[in-house]
Every structure is written in structure tokens, then in C-alpha cells.
Tab-separated table of N, CA, C and O in Angstrom:
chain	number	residue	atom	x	y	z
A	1	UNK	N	92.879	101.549	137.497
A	1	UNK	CA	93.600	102.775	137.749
A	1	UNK	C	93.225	103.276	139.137
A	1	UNK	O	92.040	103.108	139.424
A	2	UNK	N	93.829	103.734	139.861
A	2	UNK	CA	93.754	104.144	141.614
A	2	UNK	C	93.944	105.267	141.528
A	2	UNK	O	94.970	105.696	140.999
A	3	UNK	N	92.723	106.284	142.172
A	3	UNK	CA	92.540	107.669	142.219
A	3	UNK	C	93.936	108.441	143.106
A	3	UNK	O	94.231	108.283	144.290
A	4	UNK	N	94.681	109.366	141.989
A	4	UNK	CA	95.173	110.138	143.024
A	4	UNK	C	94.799	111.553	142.688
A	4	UNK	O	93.875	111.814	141.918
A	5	UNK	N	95.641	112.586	143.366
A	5	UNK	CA	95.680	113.687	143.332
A	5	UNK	C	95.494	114.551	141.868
A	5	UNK	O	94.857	115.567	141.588
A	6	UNK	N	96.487	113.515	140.970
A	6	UNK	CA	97.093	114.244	140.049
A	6	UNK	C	95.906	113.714	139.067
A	6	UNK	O	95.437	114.506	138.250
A	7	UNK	N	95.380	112.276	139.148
A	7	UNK	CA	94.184	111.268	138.167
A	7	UNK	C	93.013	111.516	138.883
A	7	UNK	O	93.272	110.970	139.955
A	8	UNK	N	92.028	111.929	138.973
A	8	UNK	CA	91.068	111.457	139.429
A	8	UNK	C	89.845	110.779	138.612
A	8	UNK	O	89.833	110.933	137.391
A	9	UNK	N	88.982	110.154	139.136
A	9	UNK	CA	88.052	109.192	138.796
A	9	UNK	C	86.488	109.933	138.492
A	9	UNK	O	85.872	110.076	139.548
A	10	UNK	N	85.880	110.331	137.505
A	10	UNK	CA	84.787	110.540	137.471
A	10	UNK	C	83.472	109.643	137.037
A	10	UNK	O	83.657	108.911	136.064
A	11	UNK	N	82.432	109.621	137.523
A	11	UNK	CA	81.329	108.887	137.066
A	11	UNK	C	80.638	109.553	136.401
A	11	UNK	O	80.566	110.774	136.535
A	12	UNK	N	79.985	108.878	135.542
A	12	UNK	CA	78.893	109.868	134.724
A	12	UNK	C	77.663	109.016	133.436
A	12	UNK	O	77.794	107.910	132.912
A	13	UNK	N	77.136	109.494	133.349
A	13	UNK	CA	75.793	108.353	132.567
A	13	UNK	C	75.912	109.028	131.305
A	13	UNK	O	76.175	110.133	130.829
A	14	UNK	N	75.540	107.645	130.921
A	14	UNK	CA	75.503	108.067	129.385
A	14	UNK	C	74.233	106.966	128.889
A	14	UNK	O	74.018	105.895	129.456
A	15	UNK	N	73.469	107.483	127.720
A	15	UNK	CA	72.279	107.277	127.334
A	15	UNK	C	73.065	105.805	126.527
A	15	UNK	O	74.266	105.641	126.315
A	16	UNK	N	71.831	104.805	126.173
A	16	UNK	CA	72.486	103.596	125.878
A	16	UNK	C	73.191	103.742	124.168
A	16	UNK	O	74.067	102.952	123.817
A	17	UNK	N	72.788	104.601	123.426
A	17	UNK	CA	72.995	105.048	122.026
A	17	UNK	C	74.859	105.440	122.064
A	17	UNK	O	75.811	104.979	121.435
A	18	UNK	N	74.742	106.418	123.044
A	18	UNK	CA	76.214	107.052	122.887
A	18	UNK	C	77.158	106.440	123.599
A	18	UNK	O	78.348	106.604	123.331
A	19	UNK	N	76.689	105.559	124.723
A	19	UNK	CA	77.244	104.702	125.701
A	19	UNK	C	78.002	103.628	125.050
A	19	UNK	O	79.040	103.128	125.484
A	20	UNK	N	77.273	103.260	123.764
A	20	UNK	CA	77.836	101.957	122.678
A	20	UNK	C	78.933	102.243	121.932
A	20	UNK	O	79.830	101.472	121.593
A	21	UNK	N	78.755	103.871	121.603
A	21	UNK	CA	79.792	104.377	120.117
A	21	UNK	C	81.076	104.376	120.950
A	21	UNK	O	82.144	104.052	120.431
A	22	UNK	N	80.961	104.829	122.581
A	22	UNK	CA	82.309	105.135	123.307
A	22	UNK	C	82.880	103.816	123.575
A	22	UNK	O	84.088	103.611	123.452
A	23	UNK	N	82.082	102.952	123.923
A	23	UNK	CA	82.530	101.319	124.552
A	23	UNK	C	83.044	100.615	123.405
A	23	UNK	O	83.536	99.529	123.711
A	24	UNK	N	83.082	100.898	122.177
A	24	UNK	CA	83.271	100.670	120.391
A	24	UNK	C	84.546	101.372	120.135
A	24	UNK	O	85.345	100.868	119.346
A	25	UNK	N	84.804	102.461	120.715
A	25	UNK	CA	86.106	103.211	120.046
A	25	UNK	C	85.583	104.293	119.552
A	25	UNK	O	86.231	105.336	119.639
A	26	UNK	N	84.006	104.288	118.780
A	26	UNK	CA	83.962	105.377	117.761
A	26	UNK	C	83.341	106.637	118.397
A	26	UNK	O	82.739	107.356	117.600
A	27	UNK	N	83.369	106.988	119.516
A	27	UNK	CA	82.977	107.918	119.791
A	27	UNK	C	84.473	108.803	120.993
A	27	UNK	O	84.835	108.709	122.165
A	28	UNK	N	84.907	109.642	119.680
A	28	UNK	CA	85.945	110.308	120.936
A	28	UNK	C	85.714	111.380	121.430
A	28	UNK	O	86.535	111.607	122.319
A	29	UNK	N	84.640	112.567	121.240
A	29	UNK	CA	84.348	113.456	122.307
A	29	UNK	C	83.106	113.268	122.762
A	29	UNK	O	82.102	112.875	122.167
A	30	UNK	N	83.355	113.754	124.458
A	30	UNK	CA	82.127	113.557	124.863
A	30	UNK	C	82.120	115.272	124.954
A	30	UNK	O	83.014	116.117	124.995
A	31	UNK	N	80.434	115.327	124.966
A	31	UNK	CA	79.591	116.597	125.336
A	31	UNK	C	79.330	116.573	126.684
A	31	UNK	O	79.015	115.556	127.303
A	32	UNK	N	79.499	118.045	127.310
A	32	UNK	CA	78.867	117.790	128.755
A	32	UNK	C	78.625	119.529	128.610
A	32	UNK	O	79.252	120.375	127.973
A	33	UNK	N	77.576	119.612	129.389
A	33	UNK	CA	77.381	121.105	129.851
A	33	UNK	C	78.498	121.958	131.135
A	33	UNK	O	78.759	121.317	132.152
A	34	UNK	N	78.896	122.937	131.018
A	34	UNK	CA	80.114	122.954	131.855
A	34	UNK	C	79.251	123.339	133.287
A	34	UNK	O	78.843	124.435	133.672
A	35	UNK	N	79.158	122.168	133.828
A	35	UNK	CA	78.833	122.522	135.481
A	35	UNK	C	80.028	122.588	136.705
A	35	UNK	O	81.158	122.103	136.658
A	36	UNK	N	79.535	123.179	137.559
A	36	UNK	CA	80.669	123.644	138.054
A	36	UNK	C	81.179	121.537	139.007
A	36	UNK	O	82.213	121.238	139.604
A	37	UNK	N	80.325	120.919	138.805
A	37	UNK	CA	81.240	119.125	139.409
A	37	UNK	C	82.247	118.951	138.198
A	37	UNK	O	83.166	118.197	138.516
A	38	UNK	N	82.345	119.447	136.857
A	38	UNK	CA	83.108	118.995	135.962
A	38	UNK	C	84.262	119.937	135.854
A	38	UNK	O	85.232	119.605	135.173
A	39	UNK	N	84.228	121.317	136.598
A	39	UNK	CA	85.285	122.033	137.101
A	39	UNK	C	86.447	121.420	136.960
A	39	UNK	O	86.177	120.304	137.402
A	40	UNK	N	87.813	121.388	136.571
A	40	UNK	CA	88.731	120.705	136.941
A	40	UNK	C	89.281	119.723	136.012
A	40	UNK	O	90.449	119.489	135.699
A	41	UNK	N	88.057	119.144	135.600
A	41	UNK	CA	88.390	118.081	134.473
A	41	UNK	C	89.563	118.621	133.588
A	41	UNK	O	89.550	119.699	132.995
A	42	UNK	N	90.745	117.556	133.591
A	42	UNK	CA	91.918	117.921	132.881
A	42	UNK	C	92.402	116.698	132.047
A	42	UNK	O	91.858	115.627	132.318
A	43	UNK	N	93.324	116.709	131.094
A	43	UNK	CA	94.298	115.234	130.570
A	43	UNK	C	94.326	114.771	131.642
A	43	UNK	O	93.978	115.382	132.652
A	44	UNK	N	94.711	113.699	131.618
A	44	UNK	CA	95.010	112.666	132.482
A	44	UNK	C	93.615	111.756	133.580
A	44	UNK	O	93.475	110.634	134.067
A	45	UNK	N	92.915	112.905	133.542
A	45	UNK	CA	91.808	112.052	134.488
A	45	UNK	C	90.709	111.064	134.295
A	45	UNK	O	89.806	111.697	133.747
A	46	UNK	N	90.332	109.829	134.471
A	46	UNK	CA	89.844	108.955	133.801
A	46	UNK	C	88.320	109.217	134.129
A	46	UNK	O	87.848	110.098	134.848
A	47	UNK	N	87.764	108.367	133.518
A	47	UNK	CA	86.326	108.912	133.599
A	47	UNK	C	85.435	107.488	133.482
A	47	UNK	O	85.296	106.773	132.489
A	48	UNK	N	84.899	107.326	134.788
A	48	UNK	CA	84.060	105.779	134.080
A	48	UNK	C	82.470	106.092	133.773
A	48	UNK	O	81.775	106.816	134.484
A	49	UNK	N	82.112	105.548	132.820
A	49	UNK	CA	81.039	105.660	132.122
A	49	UNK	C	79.945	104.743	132.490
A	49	UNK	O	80.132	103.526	132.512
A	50	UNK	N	79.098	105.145	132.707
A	50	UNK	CA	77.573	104.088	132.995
A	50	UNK	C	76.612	104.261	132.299
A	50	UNK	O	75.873	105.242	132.385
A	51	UNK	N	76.472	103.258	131.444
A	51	UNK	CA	75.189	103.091	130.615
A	51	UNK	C	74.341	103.331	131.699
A	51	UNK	O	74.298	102.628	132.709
A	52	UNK	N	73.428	104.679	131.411
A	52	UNK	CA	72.106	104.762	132.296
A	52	UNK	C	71.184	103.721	132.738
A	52	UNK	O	70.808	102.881	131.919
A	53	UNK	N	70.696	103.682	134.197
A	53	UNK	CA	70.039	102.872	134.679
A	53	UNK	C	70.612	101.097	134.293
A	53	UNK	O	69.773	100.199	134.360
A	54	UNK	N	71.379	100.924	134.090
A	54	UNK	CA	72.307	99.661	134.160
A	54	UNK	C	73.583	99.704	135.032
A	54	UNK	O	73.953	100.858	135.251
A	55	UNK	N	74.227	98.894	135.496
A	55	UNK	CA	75.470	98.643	135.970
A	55	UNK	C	76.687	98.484	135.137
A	55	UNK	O	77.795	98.373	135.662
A	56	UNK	N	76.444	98.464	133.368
A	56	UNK	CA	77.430	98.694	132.663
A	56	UNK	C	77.832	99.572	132.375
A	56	UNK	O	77.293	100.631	132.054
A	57	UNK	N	79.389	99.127	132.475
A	57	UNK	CA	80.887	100.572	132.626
A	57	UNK	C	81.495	100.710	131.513
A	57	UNK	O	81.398	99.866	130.623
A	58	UNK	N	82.131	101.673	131.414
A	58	UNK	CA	83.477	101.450	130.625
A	58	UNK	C	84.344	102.631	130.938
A	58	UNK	O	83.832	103.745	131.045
A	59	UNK	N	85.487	102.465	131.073
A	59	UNK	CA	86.518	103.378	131.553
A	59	UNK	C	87.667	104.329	130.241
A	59	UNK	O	88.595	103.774	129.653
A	60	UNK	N	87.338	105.552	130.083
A	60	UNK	CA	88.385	106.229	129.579
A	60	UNK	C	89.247	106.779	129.923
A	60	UNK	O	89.650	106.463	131.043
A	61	UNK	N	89.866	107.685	129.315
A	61	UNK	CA	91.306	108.181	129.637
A	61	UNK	C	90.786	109.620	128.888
A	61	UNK	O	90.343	109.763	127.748
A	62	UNK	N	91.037	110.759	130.091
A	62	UNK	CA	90.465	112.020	129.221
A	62	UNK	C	92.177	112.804	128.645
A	62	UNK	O	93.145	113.081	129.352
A	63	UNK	N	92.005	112.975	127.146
A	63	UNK	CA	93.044	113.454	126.548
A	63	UNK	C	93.321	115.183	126.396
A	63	UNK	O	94.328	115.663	125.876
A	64	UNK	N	92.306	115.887	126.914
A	64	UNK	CA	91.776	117.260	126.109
A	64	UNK	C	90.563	117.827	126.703
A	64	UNK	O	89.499	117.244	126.499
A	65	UNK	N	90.596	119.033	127.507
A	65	UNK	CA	89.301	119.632	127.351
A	65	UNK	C	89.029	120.815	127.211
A	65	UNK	O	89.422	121.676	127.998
A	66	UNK	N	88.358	121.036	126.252
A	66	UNK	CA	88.054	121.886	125.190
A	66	UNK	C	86.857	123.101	125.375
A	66	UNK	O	85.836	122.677	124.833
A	67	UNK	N	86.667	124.245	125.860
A	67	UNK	CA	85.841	124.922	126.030
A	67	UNK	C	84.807	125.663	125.171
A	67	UNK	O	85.390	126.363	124.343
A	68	UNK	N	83.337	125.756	125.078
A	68	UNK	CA	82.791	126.690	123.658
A	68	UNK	C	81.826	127.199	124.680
A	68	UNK	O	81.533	126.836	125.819
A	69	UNK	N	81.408	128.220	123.844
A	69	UNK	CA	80.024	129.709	124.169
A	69	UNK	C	78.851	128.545	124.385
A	69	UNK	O	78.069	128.568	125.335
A	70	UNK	N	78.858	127.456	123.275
A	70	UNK	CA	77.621	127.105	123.179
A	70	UNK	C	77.586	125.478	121.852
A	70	UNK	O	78.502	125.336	121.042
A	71	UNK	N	76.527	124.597	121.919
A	71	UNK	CA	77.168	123.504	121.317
A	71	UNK	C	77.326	123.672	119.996
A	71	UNK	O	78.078	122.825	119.514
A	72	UNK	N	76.752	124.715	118.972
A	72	UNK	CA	77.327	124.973	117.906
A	72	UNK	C	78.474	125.456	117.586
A	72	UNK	O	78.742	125.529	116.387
A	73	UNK	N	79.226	125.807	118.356
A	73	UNK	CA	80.433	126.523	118.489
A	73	UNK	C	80.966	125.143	118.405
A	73	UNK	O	81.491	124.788	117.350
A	74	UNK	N	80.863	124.086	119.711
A	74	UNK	CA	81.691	122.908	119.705
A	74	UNK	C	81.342	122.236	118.838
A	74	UNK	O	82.350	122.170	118.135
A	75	UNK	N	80.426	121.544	118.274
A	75	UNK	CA	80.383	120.789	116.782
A	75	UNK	C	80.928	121.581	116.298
A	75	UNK	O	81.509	121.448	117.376
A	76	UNK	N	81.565	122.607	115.570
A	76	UNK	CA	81.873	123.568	114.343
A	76	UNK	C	83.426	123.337	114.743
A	76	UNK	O	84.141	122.888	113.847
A	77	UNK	N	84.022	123.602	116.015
A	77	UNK	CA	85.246	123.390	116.416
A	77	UNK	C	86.205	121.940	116.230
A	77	UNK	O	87.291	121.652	115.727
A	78	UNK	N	85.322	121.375	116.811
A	78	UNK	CA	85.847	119.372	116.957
A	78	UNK	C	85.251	118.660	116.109
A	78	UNK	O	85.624	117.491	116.013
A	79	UNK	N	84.199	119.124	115.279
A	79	UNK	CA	83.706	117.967	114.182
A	79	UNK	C	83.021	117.466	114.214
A	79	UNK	O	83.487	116.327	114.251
A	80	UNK	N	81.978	117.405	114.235
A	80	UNK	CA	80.575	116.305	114.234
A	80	UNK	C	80.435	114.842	114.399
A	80	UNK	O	79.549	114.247	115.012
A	81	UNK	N	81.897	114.133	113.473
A	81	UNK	CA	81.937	113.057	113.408
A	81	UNK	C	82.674	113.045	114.453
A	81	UNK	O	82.072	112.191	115.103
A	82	UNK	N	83.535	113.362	115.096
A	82	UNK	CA	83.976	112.866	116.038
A	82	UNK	C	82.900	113.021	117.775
A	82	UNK	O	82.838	112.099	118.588
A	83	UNK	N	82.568	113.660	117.859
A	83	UNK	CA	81.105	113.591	118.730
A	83	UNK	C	80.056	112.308	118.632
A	83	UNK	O	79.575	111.668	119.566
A	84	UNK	N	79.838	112.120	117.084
A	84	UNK	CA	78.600	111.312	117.022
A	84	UNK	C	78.912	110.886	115.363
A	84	UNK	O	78.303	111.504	114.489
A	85	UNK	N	79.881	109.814	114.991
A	85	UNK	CA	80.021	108.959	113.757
A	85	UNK	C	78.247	109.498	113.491
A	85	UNK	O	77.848	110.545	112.982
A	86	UNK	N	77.723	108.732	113.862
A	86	UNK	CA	76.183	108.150	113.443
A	86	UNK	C	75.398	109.176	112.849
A	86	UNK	O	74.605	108.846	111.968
A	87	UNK	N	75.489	110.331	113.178
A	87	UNK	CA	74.411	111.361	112.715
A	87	UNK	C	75.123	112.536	112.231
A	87	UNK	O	76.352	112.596	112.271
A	88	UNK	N	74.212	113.705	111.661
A	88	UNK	CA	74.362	114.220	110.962
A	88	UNK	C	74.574	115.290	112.275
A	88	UNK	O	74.173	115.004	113.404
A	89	UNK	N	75.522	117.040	111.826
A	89	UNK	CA	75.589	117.952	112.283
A	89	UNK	C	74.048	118.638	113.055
A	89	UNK	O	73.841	118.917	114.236
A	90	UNK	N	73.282	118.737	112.035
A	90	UNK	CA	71.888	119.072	112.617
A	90	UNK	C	71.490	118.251	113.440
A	90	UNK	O	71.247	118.655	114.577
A	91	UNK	N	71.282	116.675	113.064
A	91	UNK	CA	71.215	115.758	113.983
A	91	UNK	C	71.243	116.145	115.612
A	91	UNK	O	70.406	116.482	116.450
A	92	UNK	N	72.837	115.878	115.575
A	92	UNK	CA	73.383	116.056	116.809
A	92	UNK	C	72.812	117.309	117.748
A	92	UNK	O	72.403	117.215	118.906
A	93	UNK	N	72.899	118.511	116.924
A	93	UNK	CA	72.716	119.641	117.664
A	93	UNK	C	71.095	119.996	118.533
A	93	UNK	O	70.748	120.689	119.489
A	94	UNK	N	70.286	118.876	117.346
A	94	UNK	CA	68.605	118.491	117.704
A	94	UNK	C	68.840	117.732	119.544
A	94	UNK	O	68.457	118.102	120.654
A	95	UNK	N	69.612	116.609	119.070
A	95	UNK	CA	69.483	115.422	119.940
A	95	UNK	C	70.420	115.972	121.329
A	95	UNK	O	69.908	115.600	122.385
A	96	UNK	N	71.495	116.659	121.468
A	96	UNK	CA	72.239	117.463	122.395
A	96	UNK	C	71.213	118.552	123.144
A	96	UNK	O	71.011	118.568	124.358
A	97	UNK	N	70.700	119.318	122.321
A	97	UNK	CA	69.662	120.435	122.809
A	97	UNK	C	68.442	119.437	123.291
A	97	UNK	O	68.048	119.993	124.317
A	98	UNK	N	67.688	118.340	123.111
A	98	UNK	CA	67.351	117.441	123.619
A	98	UNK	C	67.537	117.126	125.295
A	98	UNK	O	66.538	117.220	126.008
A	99	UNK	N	68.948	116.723	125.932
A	99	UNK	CA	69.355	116.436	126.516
A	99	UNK	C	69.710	117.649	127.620
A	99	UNK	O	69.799	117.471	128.834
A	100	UNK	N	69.865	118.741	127.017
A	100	UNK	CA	70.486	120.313	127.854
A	100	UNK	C	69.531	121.224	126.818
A	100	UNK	O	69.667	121.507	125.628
A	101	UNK	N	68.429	121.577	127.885
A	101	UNK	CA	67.763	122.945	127.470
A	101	UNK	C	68.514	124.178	127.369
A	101	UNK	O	69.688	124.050	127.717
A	102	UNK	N	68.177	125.315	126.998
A	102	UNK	CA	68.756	126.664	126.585
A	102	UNK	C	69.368	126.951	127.755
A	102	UNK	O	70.591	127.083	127.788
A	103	UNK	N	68.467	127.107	129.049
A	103	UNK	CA	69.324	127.195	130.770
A	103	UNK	C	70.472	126.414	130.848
A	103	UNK	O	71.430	127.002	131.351
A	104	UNK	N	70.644	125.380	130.535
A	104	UNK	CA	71.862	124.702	130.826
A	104	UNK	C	72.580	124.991	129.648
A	104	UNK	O	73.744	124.998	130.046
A	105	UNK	N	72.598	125.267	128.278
A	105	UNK	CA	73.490	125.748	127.603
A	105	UNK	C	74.248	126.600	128.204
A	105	UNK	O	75.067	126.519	129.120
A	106	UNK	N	73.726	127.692	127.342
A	106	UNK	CA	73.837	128.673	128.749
A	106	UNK	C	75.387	128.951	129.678
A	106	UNK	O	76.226	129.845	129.562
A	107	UNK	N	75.322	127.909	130.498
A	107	UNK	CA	76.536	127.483	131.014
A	107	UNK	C	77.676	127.087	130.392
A	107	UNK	O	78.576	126.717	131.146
A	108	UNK	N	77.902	127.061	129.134
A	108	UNK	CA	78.924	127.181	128.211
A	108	UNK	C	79.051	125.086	127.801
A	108	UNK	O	78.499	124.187	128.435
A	109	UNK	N	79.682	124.998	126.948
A	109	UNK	CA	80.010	123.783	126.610
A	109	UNK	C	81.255	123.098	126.601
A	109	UNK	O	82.218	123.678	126.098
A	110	UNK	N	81.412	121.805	127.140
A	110	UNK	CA	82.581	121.025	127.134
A	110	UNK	C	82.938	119.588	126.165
A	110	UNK	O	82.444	118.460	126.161
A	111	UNK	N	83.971	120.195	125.419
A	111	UNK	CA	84.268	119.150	124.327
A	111	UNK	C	85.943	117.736	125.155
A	111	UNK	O	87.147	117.855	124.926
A	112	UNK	N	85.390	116.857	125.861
A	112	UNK	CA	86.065	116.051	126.332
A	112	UNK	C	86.477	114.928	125.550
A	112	UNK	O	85.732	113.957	125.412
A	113	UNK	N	87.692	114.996	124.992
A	113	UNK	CA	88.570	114.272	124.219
A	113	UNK	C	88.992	112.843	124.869
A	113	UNK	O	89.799	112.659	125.781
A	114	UNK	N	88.166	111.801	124.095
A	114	UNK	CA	88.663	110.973	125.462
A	114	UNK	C	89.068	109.809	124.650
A	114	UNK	O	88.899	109.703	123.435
A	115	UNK	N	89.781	108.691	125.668
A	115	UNK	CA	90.274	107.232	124.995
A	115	UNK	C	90.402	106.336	125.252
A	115	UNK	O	91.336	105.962	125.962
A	116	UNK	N	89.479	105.577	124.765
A	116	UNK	CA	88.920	103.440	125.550
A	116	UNK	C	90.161	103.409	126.127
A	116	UNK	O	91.141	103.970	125.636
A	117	UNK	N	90.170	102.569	127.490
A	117	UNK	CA	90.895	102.085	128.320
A	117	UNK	C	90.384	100.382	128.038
A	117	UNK	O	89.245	99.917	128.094
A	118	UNK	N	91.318	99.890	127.813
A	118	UNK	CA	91.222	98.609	127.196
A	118	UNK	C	90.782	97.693	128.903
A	118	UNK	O	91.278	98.218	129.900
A	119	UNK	N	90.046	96.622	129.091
A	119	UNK	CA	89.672	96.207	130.232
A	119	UNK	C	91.127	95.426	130.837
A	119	UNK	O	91.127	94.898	131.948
């Protein structure tokens, strides 16, 4: 896909756990803390994914993005299973708060609806 105006191309890491469920199909929202580089993010813009500290990719297609106060708001909104098949609601909200301390909550939460781009 060739970056334009209307598509653009984002990079972004993902831990090797959640990196697998998205490269699989089974993971269709991603979590992100709303910083102001993810500003903008709309349908249409693809997003390539990098298993952290590796050179493996995988490319989606963002369908949806979804705004909350905070990540209980977004699990409660979009569903647990669709975030993270694998674990449980508490789970997730442990292992997310993990990843983004209370300061970066804080900054509100982004539920990114997204969809394997076949190679």
C-alpha cells in the first residue's frame, strides 16, 4: 500500500504475545494510549506492526477509532475478547495498566479497530 494523503502508514511495536493474536486474525482491537503522534488516526489508515526488538511485520487496515476516559471504559465498551481472545477482563486491565502507568492513562484511551492485510 503507498502512503498518501488520504492513507497514511503508521509504525508501532507490539510485545511478542499480542503481536501473534494480530498476525493470527484473532486480535481486532488494538489499545494505545491517546498521544498526541496517534492524533489523526482514522478508517482507512494502515498501520504496520513490529514485533518488538525484531524485524517482524505485519500490516493492517485501521477500520474504527474509538475514544474512552480510561481502559475500563474501553474493555466495557468493545469487549474484552475482542482486545485479547486469551485472557480474562481483569487480566487484560492488569497486563494494559502494566504497559501504561496511571500518567499515561490519564491521556484518555484508544480502541483501534483493525484488519489483517493479507501479504
Amino acid at each position: 500500500m503507498t502512503e498518501t494523503a488520504a492513507a497514511r502508514v503508521r509504525e508501532l511495536n507490539l510485545y511478542r504475545q499480542y503481536f501473534d493474536l494480530v498476525a493470527a486474525g484473532q486480535k481486532t482491537i488494538e489499545v494505545r494510549v491517546k498521544y498526541p503522534h496517534l492524533a489523526g488516526l482514522a478508517e482507512g489508515d494502515m498501520i504496520r506492526f513490529r514485533n518488538k526488538g525484531t524485524n517482524e511485520t505485519c500490516d493492517v487496515l485501521v477500520k474504527q477509532v474509538n475514544e474512552y476516559p480510561d481502559f475500563e471504559a474501553l474493555l466495557d465498551g468493545e469487549g474484552p475478547a475482542n482486545v485479547n481472545p486469551t485472557a480474562t477482563r481483569e487480566e487484560q486491565l492488569a497486563n494494559i495498566r502494566t504497559i501504561y502507568p496511571p500518567e499515561k492513562e490519564a491521556l484518555g484511551a484508544l480502541a483501534i479497530t483493525i484488519e489483517l492485510l493479507t501479504p
